CSV table of C-alpha atoms in Angstrom, one decimal:
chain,number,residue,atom,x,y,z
A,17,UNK,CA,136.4,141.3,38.6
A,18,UNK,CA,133.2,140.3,37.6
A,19,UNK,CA,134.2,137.0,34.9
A,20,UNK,CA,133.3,133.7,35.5
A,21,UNK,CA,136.0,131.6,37.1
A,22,UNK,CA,135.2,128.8,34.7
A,23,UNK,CA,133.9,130.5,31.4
A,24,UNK,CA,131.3,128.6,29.3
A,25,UNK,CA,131.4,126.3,26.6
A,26,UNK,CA,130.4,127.6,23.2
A,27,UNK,CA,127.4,124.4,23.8
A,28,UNK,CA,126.7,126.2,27.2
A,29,UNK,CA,125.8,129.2,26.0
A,30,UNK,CA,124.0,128.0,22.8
A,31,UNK,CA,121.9,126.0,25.8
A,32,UNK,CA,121.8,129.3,28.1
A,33,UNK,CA,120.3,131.2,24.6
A,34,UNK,CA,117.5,128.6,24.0
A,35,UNK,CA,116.5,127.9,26.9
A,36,UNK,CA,117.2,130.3,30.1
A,37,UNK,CA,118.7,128.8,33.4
A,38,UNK,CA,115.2,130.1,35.6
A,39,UNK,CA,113.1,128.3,33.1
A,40,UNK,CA,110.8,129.9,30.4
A,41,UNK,CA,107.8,130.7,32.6
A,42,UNK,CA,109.7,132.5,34.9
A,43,UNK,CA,112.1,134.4,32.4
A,44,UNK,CA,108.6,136.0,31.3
A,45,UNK,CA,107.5,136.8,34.7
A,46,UNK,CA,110.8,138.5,35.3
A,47,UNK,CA,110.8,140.2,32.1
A,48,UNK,CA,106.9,141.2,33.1
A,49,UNK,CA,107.7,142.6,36.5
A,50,UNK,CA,111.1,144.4,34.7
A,51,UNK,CA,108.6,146.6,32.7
A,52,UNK,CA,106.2,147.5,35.3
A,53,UNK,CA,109.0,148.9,37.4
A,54,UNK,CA,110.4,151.1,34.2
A,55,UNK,CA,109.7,154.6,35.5
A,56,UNK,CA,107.1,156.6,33.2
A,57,UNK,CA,104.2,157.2,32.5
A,58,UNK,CA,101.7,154.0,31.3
A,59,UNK,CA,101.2,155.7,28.3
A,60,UNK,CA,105.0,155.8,27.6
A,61,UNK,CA,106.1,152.6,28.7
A,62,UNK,CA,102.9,151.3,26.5
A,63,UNK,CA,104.4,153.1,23.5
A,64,UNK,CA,107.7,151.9,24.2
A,65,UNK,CA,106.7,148.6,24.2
A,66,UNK,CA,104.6,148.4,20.9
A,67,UNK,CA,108.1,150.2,19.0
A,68,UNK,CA,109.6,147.0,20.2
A,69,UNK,CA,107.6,144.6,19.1
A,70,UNK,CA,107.2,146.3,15.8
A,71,UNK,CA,110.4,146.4,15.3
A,72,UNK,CA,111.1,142.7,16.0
A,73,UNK,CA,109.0,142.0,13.9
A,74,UNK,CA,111.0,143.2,11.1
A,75,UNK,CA,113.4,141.0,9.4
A,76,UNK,CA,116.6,143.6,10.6
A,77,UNK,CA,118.2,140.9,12.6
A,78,UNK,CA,121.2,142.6,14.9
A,79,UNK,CA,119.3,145.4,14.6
A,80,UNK,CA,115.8,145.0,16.6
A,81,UNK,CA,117.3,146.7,19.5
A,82,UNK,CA,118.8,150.2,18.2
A,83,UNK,CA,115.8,150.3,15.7
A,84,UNK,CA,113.5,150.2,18.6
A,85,UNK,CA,115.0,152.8,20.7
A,86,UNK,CA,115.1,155.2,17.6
A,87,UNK,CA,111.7,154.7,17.2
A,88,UNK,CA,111.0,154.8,20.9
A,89,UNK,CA,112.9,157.6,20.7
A,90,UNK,CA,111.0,159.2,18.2
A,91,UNK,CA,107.7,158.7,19.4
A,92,UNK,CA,108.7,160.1,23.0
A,93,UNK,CA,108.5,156.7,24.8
A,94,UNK,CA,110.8,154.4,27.2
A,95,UNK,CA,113.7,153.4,24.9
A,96,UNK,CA,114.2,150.5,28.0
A,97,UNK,CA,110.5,149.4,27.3
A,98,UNK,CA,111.1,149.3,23.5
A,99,UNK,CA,114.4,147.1,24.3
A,100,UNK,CA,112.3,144.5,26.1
A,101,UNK,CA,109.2,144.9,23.6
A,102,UNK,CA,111.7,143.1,20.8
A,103,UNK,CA,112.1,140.0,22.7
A,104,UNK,CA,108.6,139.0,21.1
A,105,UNK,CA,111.4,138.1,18.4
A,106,UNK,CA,113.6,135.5,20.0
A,107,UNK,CA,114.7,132.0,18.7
A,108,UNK,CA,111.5,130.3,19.8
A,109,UNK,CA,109.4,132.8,18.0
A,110,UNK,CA,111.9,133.5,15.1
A,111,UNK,CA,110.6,130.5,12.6
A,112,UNK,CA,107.4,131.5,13.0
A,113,UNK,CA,107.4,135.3,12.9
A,114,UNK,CA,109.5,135.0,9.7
A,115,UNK,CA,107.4,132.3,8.1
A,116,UNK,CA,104.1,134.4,8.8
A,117,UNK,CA,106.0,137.8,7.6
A,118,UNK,CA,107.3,135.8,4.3
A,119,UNK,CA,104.1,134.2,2.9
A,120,UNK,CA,101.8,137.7,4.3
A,121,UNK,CA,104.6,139.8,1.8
A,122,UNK,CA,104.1,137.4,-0.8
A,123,UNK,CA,100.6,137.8,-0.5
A,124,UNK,CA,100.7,141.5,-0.4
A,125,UNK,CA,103.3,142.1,-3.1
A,126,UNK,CA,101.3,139.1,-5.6
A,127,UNK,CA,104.2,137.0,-5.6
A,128,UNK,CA,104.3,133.2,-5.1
A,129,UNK,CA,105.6,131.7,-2.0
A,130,UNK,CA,109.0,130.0,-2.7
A,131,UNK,CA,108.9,132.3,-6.6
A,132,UNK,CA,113.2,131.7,-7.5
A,133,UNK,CA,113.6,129.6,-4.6
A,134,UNK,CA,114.8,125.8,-4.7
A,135,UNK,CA,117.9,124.0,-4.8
A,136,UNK,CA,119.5,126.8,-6.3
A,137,UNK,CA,118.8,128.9,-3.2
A,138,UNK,CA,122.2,130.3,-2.3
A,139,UNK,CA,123.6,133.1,-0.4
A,140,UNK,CA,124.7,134.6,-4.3
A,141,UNK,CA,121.5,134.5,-5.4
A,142,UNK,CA,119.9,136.1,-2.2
A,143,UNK,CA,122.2,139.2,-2.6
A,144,UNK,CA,121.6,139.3,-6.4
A,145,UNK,CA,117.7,139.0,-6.0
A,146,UNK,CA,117.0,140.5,-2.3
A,147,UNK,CA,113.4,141.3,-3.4
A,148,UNK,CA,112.2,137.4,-3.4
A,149,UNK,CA,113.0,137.0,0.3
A,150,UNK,CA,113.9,140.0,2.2
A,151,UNK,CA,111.0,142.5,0.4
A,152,UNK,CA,108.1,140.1,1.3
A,153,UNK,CA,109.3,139.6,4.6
A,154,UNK,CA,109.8,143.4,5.1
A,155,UNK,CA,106.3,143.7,4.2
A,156,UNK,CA,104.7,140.9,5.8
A,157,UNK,CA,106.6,142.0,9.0
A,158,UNK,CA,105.7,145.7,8.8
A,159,UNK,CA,102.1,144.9,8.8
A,160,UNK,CA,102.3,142.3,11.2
A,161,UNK,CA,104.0,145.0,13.4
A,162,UNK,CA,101.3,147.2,12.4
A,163,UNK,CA,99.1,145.3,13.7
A,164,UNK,CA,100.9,143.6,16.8
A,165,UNK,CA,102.0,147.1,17.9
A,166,UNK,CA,98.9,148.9,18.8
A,167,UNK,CA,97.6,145.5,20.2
A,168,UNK,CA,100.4,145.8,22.4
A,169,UNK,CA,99.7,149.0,23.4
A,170,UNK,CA,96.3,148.3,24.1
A,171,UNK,CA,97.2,145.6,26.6
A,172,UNK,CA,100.2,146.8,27.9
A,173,UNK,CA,98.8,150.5,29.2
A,174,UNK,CA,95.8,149.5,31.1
A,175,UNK,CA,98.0,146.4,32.9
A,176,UNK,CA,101.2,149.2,33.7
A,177,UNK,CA,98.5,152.0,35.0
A,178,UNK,CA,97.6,148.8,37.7
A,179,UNK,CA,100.5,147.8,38.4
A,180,UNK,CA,101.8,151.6,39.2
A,181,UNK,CA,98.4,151.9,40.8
A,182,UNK,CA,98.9,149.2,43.3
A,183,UNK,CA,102.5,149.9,44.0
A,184,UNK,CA,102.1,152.9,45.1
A,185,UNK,CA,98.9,151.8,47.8
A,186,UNK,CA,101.4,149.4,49.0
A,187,UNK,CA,104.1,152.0,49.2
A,188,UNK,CA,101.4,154.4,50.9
A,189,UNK,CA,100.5,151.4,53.1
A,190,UNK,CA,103.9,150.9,54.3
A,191,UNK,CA,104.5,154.5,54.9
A,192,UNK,CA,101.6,154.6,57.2
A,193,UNK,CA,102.5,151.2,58.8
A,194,UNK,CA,106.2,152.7,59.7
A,195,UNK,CA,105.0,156.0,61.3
A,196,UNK,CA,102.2,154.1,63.7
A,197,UNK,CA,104.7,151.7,64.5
């Protein structure tokens, strides 16, 4: 009932993943306005929000999303809000979030960027050795997410408690506007 008539080439929907149909700046805006309207409390939403971006900040790829609402879940917060706070990890943002995570582990953990790593580098070696790429980046995510979390929730309360604030005057306003009219 509700399928495509023509369904889309596996290149179609690579294109449609990296780079939405409405355009980047809008996709944001719509993303923007699609938390604002997520019904709570600023405080909630806010929370929700910086579980999301913690989380996709983590190297759990698949996994940002259930991760996020657990933790939403756990902290008493919008589980819809932490769903939209892990699209800080996306394809645009994924080389970079992983290359910051990777060399802020090594740091952290005393180890030596690229330590085992090389033309040897293979899928074998990464599940025999999972501490020389997936421990640093665990780290290096964690306190990135530390750190980008609470930032997040910093921005994103004061900007939801306006946005409610303002919605409901025009709401108000209407209401008034309908029983003089």
């Amino acid at each position: 009932m509700f399928m495509r008539r023509h369904p889309l080439s596996r290149a179609q929907q690579l294109r449609r993943l990296l780079w939405p149909r409405m355009g980047l700046r809008r996709q944001g805006r719509y993303y923007i306005i699609k938390v604002a309207r997520i019904q709570g409390t600023p405080h909630s939403i806010a929370l929700g929000m910086a579980a999301g971006v913690f989380m996709g900040l983590t190297p759990f790829i698949g996994l940002h999303v259930p991760l996020s609402m657990g933790l939403a879940w756990l902290l008493g917060a919008r589980m819809m809000a932490g769903v939209v706070g892990t699209l800080i990890a996306n394809p645009w943002t994924y080389p970079a979030i992983w290359f910051a995570s990777y060399r802020l582990g090594c740091l952290l953990l005393g180890m030596s960027p690229g330590e085992g790593q090389g033309p040897d580098l293979s899928l074998t070696f990464l599940l025999d050795h999972p501490w020389q790429l997936f421990m640093p980046m665990l780290v290096g995510g964690g306190l990135l997410g530390a750190v980008l979390g609470p930032l997040t929730y910093l921005v994103a309360k004061p900007l939801i408690a306006l946005y409610q604030q303002r919605r409901a005057e025009r709401r108000r306003a209407a209401a008034r506007k309908r029983l003089k009219g």
